[in-house]
Structures are given as structure tokens and as C-alpha cells.
Short mmCIF file of C-alpha atoms in Angstrom, two decimals:
data_model
loop_
_atom_site.label_atom_id
_atom_site.label_comp_id
_atom_site.label_asym_id
_atom_site.label_seq_id
_atom_site.Cartn_x
_atom_site.Cartn_y
_atom_site.Cartn_z
CA MET N 49 -0.28 0.12 -0.20
CA LYS N 50 1.25 3.42 -0.64
CA ILE N 51 0.39 5.99 1.08
CA ALA N 52 0.61 10.45 1.47
CA ILE N 53 0.18 12.27 4.46
CA ILE N 54 -0.72 15.96 3.54
CA THR N 55 -0.97 18.61 6.76
CA GLY N 56 -2.79 21.37 6.54
CA SER N 57 -5.17 19.02 4.09
CA SER N 58 -8.40 21.44 4.17
CA GLY N 59 -6.17 24.63 2.85
CA LEU N 60 -5.54 25.69 -0.08
CA ILE N 61 -2.23 24.14 -1.17
CA GLY N 62 -2.97 21.14 1.70
CA GLY N 63 -6.57 20.91 -0.09
CA ALA N 64 -5.41 21.16 -3.66
CA SER N 65 -2.84 18.08 -2.57
CA VAL N 66 -5.46 16.20 -1.41
CA GLU N 67 -7.26 16.67 -5.09
CA PHE N 68 -4.10 16.02 -6.92
CA PHE N 69 -2.32 13.13 -5.19
CA ALA N 70 -6.09 10.78 -4.29
CA ASP N 71 -5.80 8.22 -7.72
CA LYS N 72 -2.14 8.39 -7.55
CA PHE N 73 -1.90 6.50 -3.77
CA ASP N 74 -4.21 3.90 -2.17
CA LEU N 75 -4.84 6.13 0.75
CA VAL N 76 -4.41 10.19 1.35
CA ILE N 77 -4.45 10.80 5.37
CA GLY N 78 -5.23 14.37 5.90
CA ILE N 79 -3.77 15.95 9.27
CA ASP N 80 -5.85 19.90 9.80
CA ASN N 81 -7.64 21.20 12.91
CA ASN N 82 -8.84 24.43 11.37
CA LEU N 83 -6.59 26.85 13.22
CA ARG N 84 -7.23 28.83 9.92
CA SER N 85 -10.67 30.12 11.43
CA TYR N 86 -8.52 30.70 15.24
CA PHE N 87 -6.00 33.09 13.47
CA PHE N 88 -8.52 35.00 10.41
CA GLY N 89 -12.20 34.42 12.25
CA THR N 90 -15.15 32.35 11.07
CA GLU N 91 -15.17 32.89 7.88
CA ALA N 92 -11.56 31.78 7.03
CA SER N 93 -12.79 28.40 7.96
CA THR N 94 -11.65 25.58 5.62
CA GLU N 95 -14.19 22.79 7.61
CA GLY N 96 -16.31 23.38 4.02
CA ASN N 97 -13.12 22.10 2.47
CA ARG N 98 -12.86 19.39 4.52
CA LYS N 99 -16.79 17.77 4.32
CA ARG N 100 -15.80 18.34 0.15
CA LEU N 101 -12.79 16.35 0.09
CA GLU N 102 -14.27 13.75 1.92
CA GLU N 103 -17.66 13.69 0.29
CA LYS N 104 -15.16 13.37 -2.72
CA PHE N 105 -12.74 11.06 -2.58
CA SER N 106 -12.97 7.99 -0.61
CA ASN N 107 -9.48 6.83 -0.24
CA PHE N 108 -9.02 10.12 1.87
CA LYS N 109 -9.31 10.45 5.70
CA SER N 110 -8.80 12.82 7.51
CA TYR N 111 -7.65 13.49 10.95
CA ASP N 112 -8.30 16.78 13.28
CA LEU N 113 -5.01 17.29 15.06
CA ASP N 114 -2.21 20.01 15.49
CA ILE N 115 0.59 19.32 14.07
CA ARG N 116 2.47 20.85 17.11
CA ASP N 117 1.08 17.46 19.00
CA PHE N 118 3.67 15.42 19.07
CA ALA N 119 2.29 12.51 20.60
CA GLY N 120 -1.17 12.51 18.73
CA ILE N 121 0.91 12.59 15.51
CA GLU N 122 3.32 9.83 16.46
CA LYS N 123 -0.04 7.90 16.26
CA VAL N 124 -0.94 7.73 12.63
CA PHE N 125 2.66 7.84 11.46
CA ARG N 126 3.48 4.86 14.04
CA GLU N 127 -0.27 2.93 12.54
CA TYR N 128 1.15 3.44 8.54
CA SER N 129 4.59 3.48 9.42
CA SER N 130 6.39 2.55 5.91
CA ALA N 131 3.67 2.41 4.03
CA ILE N 132 4.00 6.30 4.06
CA HIS N 133 5.93 7.41 0.60
CA LEU N 134 5.11 10.94 0.68
CA VAL N 135 5.05 13.73 3.52
CA VAL N 136 3.57 17.08 2.08
CA HIS N 137 3.49 19.84 4.43
CA ALA N 138 1.29 22.62 4.05
CA ALA N 139 -0.14 23.29 8.02
CA ALA N 140 1.15 26.74 8.79
CA GLN N 141 0.37 29.96 10.73
CA PRO N 142 0.54 32.05 7.11
CA SER N 143 0.08 35.56 7.73
CA HIS N 144 2.86 38.05 7.70
CA ASP N 145 0.92 40.72 10.01
CA TRP N 146 -0.81 37.91 12.16
CA ALA N 147 2.59 36.44 13.37
CA ALA N 148 2.97 39.62 15.35
CA LEU N 149 0.28 39.23 17.20
CA GLU N 150 1.11 36.19 19.21
CA PRO N 151 4.74 35.24 18.10
CA LEU N 152 5.14 32.34 20.63
CA THR N 153 2.10 30.40 18.72
CA ASP N 154 3.33 31.20 15.05
CA PHE N 155 6.59 30.08 16.05
CA SER N 156 5.29 26.82 17.54
CA VAL N 157 2.72 25.91 14.33
CA ASN N 158 5.34 27.04 11.87
CA ALA N 159 9.41 25.79 13.11
CA MET N 160 8.07 23.29 16.02
CA GLY N 161 5.34 21.89 13.73
CA THR N 162 7.92 21.74 10.94
CA ILE N 163 10.11 19.22 13.35
CA ASN N 164 7.34 17.46 14.29
CA MET N 165 6.91 16.11 10.92
CA LEU N 166 10.30 15.86 10.13
CA GLU N 167 11.46 13.56 13.50
CA HIS N 168 8.42 11.42 12.55
CA THR N 169 9.21 11.09 9.19
CA ARG N 170 12.87 10.42 10.50
CA GLN N 171 11.84 7.76 12.87
CA HIS N 172 9.01 5.76 10.79
CA CYS N 173 9.25 6.00 7.36
CA LYS N 174 12.94 7.36 6.31
CA GLU N 175 12.49 6.72 2.71
CA ALA N 176 9.56 9.25 2.20
CA VAL N 177 9.50 12.01 0.42
CA PHE N 178 9.23 15.31 2.69
CA ILE N 179 8.18 18.15 0.62
CA PHE N 180 7.65 21.64 2.57
CA THR N 181 5.79 24.48 1.58
CA SER N 182 8.05 28.13 2.81
CA THR N 183 7.48 31.33 1.75
CA ASN N 184 9.84 34.13 -0.03
CA LYS N 185 9.52 35.96 3.57
CA VAL N 186 12.61 33.98 3.96
CA TYR N 187 14.48 36.63 2.37
CA GLY N 188 12.96 39.32 4.65
CA ASP N 189 13.03 42.66 2.79
CA THR N 190 16.30 41.98 0.68
CA PRO N 191 14.73 42.13 -2.27
CA ASN N 192 13.70 46.36 -1.51
CA GLN N 193 17.55 47.00 -2.19
CA LEU N 194 16.85 45.91 -5.76
CA PRO N 195 16.91 48.66 -7.92
CA LEU N 196 13.64 49.36 -8.47
CA ILE N 197 11.42 51.75 -10.99
CA GLU N 198 8.31 53.33 -10.32
CA LEU N 199 5.86 52.59 -13.73
CA ASP N 200 2.22 54.25 -14.11
CA LYS N 201 0.84 51.04 -11.94
CA ARG N 202 3.57 49.42 -10.50
CA TRP N 203 7.33 48.91 -9.35
CA GLU N 204 9.81 47.13 -11.88
CA ILE N 205 13.11 46.09 -11.53
CA ALA N 206 15.79 47.52 -14.07
CA GLU N 207 15.71 46.27 -17.48
CA GLN N 208 19.52 45.28 -17.77
CA HIS N 209 19.32 43.79 -14.42
CA SER N 210 20.28 39.79 -13.26
CA SER N 211 16.95 39.93 -11.68
CA LYS N 212 15.13 40.85 -14.35
CA ASN N 213 13.72 37.46 -14.55
CA GLY N 214 12.78 37.11 -11.07
CA ILE N 215 14.82 36.49 -7.73
CA ASP N 216 16.29 33.06 -7.89
CA GLU N 217 17.96 30.69 -4.33
CA THR N 218 20.97 32.56 -4.55
CA MET N 219 19.71 35.82 -2.51
CA SER N 220 20.66 35.65 1.13
CA ILE N 221 18.64 35.03 3.72
CA ASP N 222 20.37 37.06 6.08
CA ASN N 223 20.85 40.21 7.58
CA SER N 224 17.71 41.38 7.23
CA LEU N 225 13.95 42.24 8.39
CA HIS N 226 11.82 39.34 8.16
CA SER N 227 8.36 39.45 10.15
CA VAL N 228 8.19 37.50 12.63
CA PHE N 229 6.47 35.12 10.93
CA GLY N 230 9.73 34.76 7.83
CA ALA N 231 11.90 34.19 10.99
CA SER N 232 9.86 31.25 11.73
CA LYS N 233 9.27 30.23 8.25
CA VAL N 234 13.55 30.66 7.73
CA ALA N 235 13.65 28.24 10.81
CA ALA N 236 11.54 25.66 9.44
CA ASP N 237 13.06 26.22 5.94
CA VAL N 238 16.85 25.57 7.31
CA MET N 239 15.03 22.31 9.33
CA VAL N 240 14.00 21.11 6.39
CA GLN N 241 17.03 21.21 4.62
CA GLU N 242 19.47 20.01 7.16
CA TYR N 243 17.12 16.85 7.51
CA GLY N 244 17.74 16.44 3.90
CA ARG N 245 21.87 17.04 4.53
CA TYR N 246 22.29 15.76 7.48
CA PHE N 247 19.94 12.98 7.69
CA GLY N 248 20.00 12.08 4.24
CA MET N 249 16.51 12.40 3.71
CA LYS N 250 14.28 13.27 0.51
CA THR N 251 13.36 16.72 1.45
CA GLY N 252 12.28 19.73 -0.64
CA VAL N 253 11.72 23.19 0.17
CA PHE N 254 9.21 25.25 -2.31
CA ARG N 255 9.61 28.78 -1.15
CA GLY N 256 6.45 30.43 -2.33
CA GLY N 257 5.45 33.04 -3.72
CA CYS N 258 1.60 34.26 -3.95
CA LEU N 259 0.12 30.81 -3.62
CA THR N 260 -3.66 31.13 -4.81
CA GLY N 261 -6.50 29.34 -6.53
CA PRO N 262 -10.27 29.15 -6.39
CA HIS N 263 -11.21 27.23 -2.78
CA HIS N 264 -8.08 29.51 -1.05
CA ALA N 265 -10.17 31.07 2.00
CA GLY N 266 -8.93 35.14 0.94
CA ALA N 267 -8.89 36.95 4.30
CA PRO N 268 -7.72 40.60 5.13
CA LEU N 269 -4.68 39.36 6.68
CA HIS N 270 -3.33 36.68 4.31
CA GLY N 271 -4.42 35.82 0.82
CA PHE N 272 -4.38 39.42 -1.20
CA LEU N 273 -5.91 38.36 -4.85
CA SER N 274 -8.51 36.02 -3.35
CA TYR N 275 -9.64 38.40 -0.59
CA LEU N 276 -9.22 41.09 -3.61
CA MET N 277 -12.06 39.17 -5.61
CA LYS N 278 -14.46 39.08 -3.22
CA CYS N 279 -14.19 42.13 -1.75
CA ALA N 280 -15.15 42.51 -5.30
CA ILE N 281 -17.96 39.98 -5.53
CA THR N 282 -19.58 41.46 -2.33
CA GLY N 283 -18.62 44.60 -2.34
CA GLN N 284 -16.92 44.75 1.40
CA HIS N 285 -13.61 47.17 1.59
CA TYR N 286 -10.21 46.51 0.87
CA HIS N 287 -7.79 48.77 2.14
CA ILE N 288 -3.92 49.54 0.40
CA LEU N 289 -0.70 49.53 2.77
CA GLY N 290 1.50 51.28 1.19
CA TYR N 291 3.93 51.98 -2.20
CA LYS N 292 1.30 53.34 -3.94
CA GLY N 293 -0.76 49.89 -4.55
CA LYS N 294 1.96 49.15 -6.97
CA GLN N 295 3.86 46.57 -5.11
CA VAL N 296 4.12 43.69 -7.17
CA ARG N 297 3.70 39.47 -6.12
CA ASP N 298 4.36 36.71 -8.60
CA ASN N 299 0.97 34.05 -7.86
CA ILE N 300 0.88 30.66 -8.76
CA HIS N 301 -2.38 28.23 -9.19
CA SER N 302 -2.26 25.49 -6.17
CA PHE N 303 -2.78 23.27 -9.12
CA ASP N 304 0.80 24.82 -10.80
CA LEU N 305 2.11 24.27 -7.37
CA VAL N 306 1.24 20.82 -6.38
CA ASN N 307 2.60 19.47 -10.47
CA MET N 308 5.56 21.10 -9.00
CA PHE N 309 5.52 19.03 -5.65
CA TRP N 310 4.69 15.55 -7.89
CA HIS N 311 7.56 15.95 -10.02
CA TYR N 312 9.74 16.39 -7.21
CA TYR N 313 8.05 13.03 -5.91
CA ASN N 314 9.18 11.36 -8.58
CA ASN N 315 12.66 12.19 -8.83
CA PRO N 316 13.23 13.50 -5.30
CA ARG N 317 16.65 15.42 -4.44
CA HIS N 318 18.34 15.83 -0.68
CA GLY N 319 17.43 19.15 1.05
CA GLU N 320 16.78 21.04 -2.27
CA VAL N 321 15.65 24.38 -2.23
CA TYR N 322 13.18 25.62 -5.00
CA ASN N 323 11.55 29.40 -5.43
CA ALA N 324 7.98 28.60 -6.54
CA GLY N 325 5.99 31.42 -8.00
CA GLY N 326 4.20 32.55 -10.61
CA GLY N 327 7.56 34.19 -12.45
CA ARG N 328 7.20 36.21 -14.98
CA HIS N 329 4.49 34.15 -16.47
CA SER N 330 1.97 35.79 -13.74
CA ASN N 331 2.35 38.35 -11.56
CA CYS N 332 0.64 42.02 -10.62
CA SER N 333 0.40 45.09 -8.46
CA ILE N 334 -2.34 45.88 -6.48
CA LEU N 335 -3.56 48.46 -8.76
CA GLU N 336 -3.39 45.80 -11.93
CA ALA N 337 -5.79 43.61 -9.94
CA ILE N 338 -7.99 45.85 -8.24
CA GLU N 339 -8.47 46.45 -12.63
CA MET N 340 -9.01 42.80 -13.43
CA CYS N 341 -11.16 42.11 -10.27
CA GLU N 342 -13.35 45.85 -11.71
CA ARG N 343 -13.74 43.97 -14.77
CA MET N 344 -14.56 40.50 -14.19
CA SER N 345 -17.01 41.49 -11.37
CA GLY N 346 -18.57 44.54 -13.41
CA ARG N 347 -18.69 47.11 -10.25
CA LYS N 348 -15.91 49.43 -8.91
CA MET N 349 -14.51 48.47 -5.71
CA ASN N 350 -15.07 50.49 -2.62
CA ILE N 351 -10.93 51.04 -1.78
CA SER N 352 -8.84 53.38 1.17
CA TYR N 353 -5.41 53.63 0.64
CA THR N 354 -2.95 54.28 3.46
CA ASP N 355 0.60 55.19 2.85
CA SER N 356 2.58 53.47 5.72
CA HIS N 357 3.56 49.84 4.30
CA ARG N 358 3.90 47.11 6.46
CA ILE N 359 6.61 46.13 8.84
CA GLY N 360 9.28 43.87 6.22
CA ASP N 361 6.83 43.69 3.11
CA HIS N 362 8.21 43.06 -0.23
CA ILE N 363 8.23 46.00 -3.15
CA TRP N 364 8.73 44.08 -5.60
CA TYR N 365 9.41 40.44 -5.73
CA ILE N 366 8.81 38.04 -8.69
CA SER N 367 10.28 34.24 -8.73
CA ASN N 368 12.63 32.53 -11.19
CA VAL N 369 11.96 29.49 -11.44
CA SER N 370 14.37 28.36 -13.94
CA LYS N 371 16.47 26.48 -10.85
CA PHE N 372 13.55 24.26 -10.65
CA ARG N 373 12.78 24.25 -14.76
CA ASN N 374 16.49 23.16 -15.16
CA HIS N 375 15.76 20.03 -12.46
CA TYR N 376 12.58 19.17 -13.59
CA PRO N 377 12.26 20.00 -17.94
CA HIS N 378 8.63 18.21 -17.96
CA TRP N 379 6.30 20.45 -15.79
CA GLU N 380 4.91 23.63 -16.89
CA TYR N 381 2.39 26.07 -16.06
CA HIS N 382 -1.05 25.55 -16.61
CA HIS N 383 -2.50 28.44 -15.31
CA THR N 384 -2.18 32.14 -15.97
CA LEU N 385 -3.26 34.99 -13.99
CA GLU N 386 -6.39 36.04 -16.18
CA SER N 387 -7.35 32.42 -15.75
CA THR N 388 -6.98 32.19 -11.97
CA LEU N 389 -8.79 35.23 -11.35
CA ASP N 390 -11.52 33.99 -13.78
CA GLU N 391 -11.91 30.46 -11.67
CA MET N 392 -12.03 32.74 -8.73
CA HIS N 393 -15.02 34.89 -9.63
CA GLU N 394 -16.86 31.81 -10.58
CA HIS N 395 -16.41 29.89 -7.51
CA MET N 396 -17.36 33.20 -5.37
CA LEU N 397 -20.34 33.68 -7.72
CA LYS N 398 -21.84 30.79 -6.88
CA HIS N 399 -20.80 30.68 -3.30
CA PHE N 400 -21.47 34.19 -1.98
CA CYS N 401 -24.23 35.46 -5.05
CA LYS N 402 -26.88 31.68 -4.34
CA ALA N 403 -30.40 32.53 -5.13
#
């Protein structure tokens, strides 16, 4: 029997992983205790997604467990042991802003939760492939030192600069302002690398840009593209923080990221690190995203602006995915920014505009 364990299995990337791997493994084990509703309120609850996945896939089994519960997680690993071939660790406290409210909670979830998963994998199924969803926030505010140019609706990098095609994995993660969230993810990121290199495990770190998709439960403190579309459809207020709304993010559809996981699983490496975002293929500024959401929804959005930006926030971040493409040349994007927003729009119309 081949088993995959997925943490954060009711969330965006965890849920997409359940859907992607359900027909590739005999059993998919989900671990999720809906902490997202604690972080961002009941409107961000993942319970609906959990129920949808349980109804859709007969070989999906969900455990209501906290990744910080070492003994509880151990019972699952001990039960399935060497039958576990893949661990996708997607559970996290994901918000730059929320982390500052409860640093101890943030670190316990992101850092301690990760080492719990690593250690149980090492003790019970060391040959399994371990995939970790990290973040571009591990680079701190170092990207803001790049030579940026202000355009009409976005910031851009100088045409001749070596990072024109995006930021690659050689950028330092030291000597920068990370945010509390970025620091806890650095701890987890480095530990996943270390288990790969020191213990010889098949561990892969994927430093995501903005991860998104139709099942993203966007909230004011996390998931800007999803929350932006929600505000466009419902008429809720959206508040832009700093940089004139010209800050640029690359956005990768959850399917495209999980498809990266699949390629890595089939030819894993030890302690490898990949930047994983929309790259030059799929990116936008907040102002550009607002225009797209208004066009798709057919309504003017309720927007306000504050000149002060979030501490340590990126002005411009686009991922260079060349390293992953070189290692896995058959991987390709399946979704553009436009098609991703269109999926969100259709999904949210059904959810928020029921007759």
C-alpha cells in the first residue's frame, strides 16, 4: 500500500494536494484542525473544504490533529509506518501580520510543527519524500534593495539587472528584516534542508510567492488575490497598505505548485530548495489586480489607501523558477493570472451570490 500524508489538508495547498494525489496513492491521510478559523475568523474556516474532500474522495481519511501535538501525530505515523511514501507539509500560520500578534503561537506552529513532522518521518518512514511549503518571506526585505523603477501602475526592476527574470535561490536570507512570520519560516525552511543533508532524507523546500486558487479562503491578513476578488464581488471594503498600491507579487495557482511537488516526488533530491511562484508568467501589482477584479465583477470596488506599508513587506517580488525548470524540464504552468482570477470569480459567484 502507498500512502501520502498531507498536513493543512483542508487549506488551499493541502486541499489541492489531496485532489492531485488521491488517484496516485492508495490512501491519502489528511491532518488539519482548522486553526485557520482561529487565525482569521469563522469566514476563513476550512471546514467546508474538508467536507467537500471527504465526500469527493473515498480514499481520503482526515484526522483532526494539531501538528504541534507530537504524541498525536506519532500515532498516525506509527500506524501507517513504512507504507507512507510521501509527506506534504502545508500546514502553517501563513500571515505576515498575524504573526506579530502572537509570536509564540506563530513559532510553535511554523517551526515546532515542522520539526515534529520531520522527526516522525525520520523515525517511521525515512525513505518517504518530504515536501515543505516555505515562503519568499525567508528573504526578508532584501528584495527591496534591488534597483526598482516606479511605473504608472507598478514597480519594476531595471531592465539590465540580473534579477530581471525574477529572484533566484542565491539571494541571501541573512541580515534583513524578515517579520516574525518570515523568521519562523526561516527556522522551518533551514531545518527541512538539514534533515535532507544531515540525515540523508529526500526533503524539498518550495519557497512560494503568492499561492492562490479558487478554494482559497482569503482574509484581510492573508491571501490578497482571493480576498480582493471576494471584495469585488461582495462590495466589501479593501484597504491598500503603502507603496502607492504598485507593489508587485507573482501568483501561482495551487494546481501548478502541487504539480511541482509531483515532479519532485518522482525524482527527489536531498535538502533541495526551489523558488516557486508565478514568475514572469503570472504576476501583478495591487492596482493591476484591482483593475482585473473590477472588470470581471463589473463593479467598482470600495478601496481606501494608507501610505504606511507593512513592516518588512516586499515592494517587488517575482520568483525565478529556472532552477526547478532545469531540474524538472517537463513541468509547465497550466494557469495564467487571468485564468486563475476567472476561476476565483466563478467559484465565489456561486458561493456568495446564491439565489
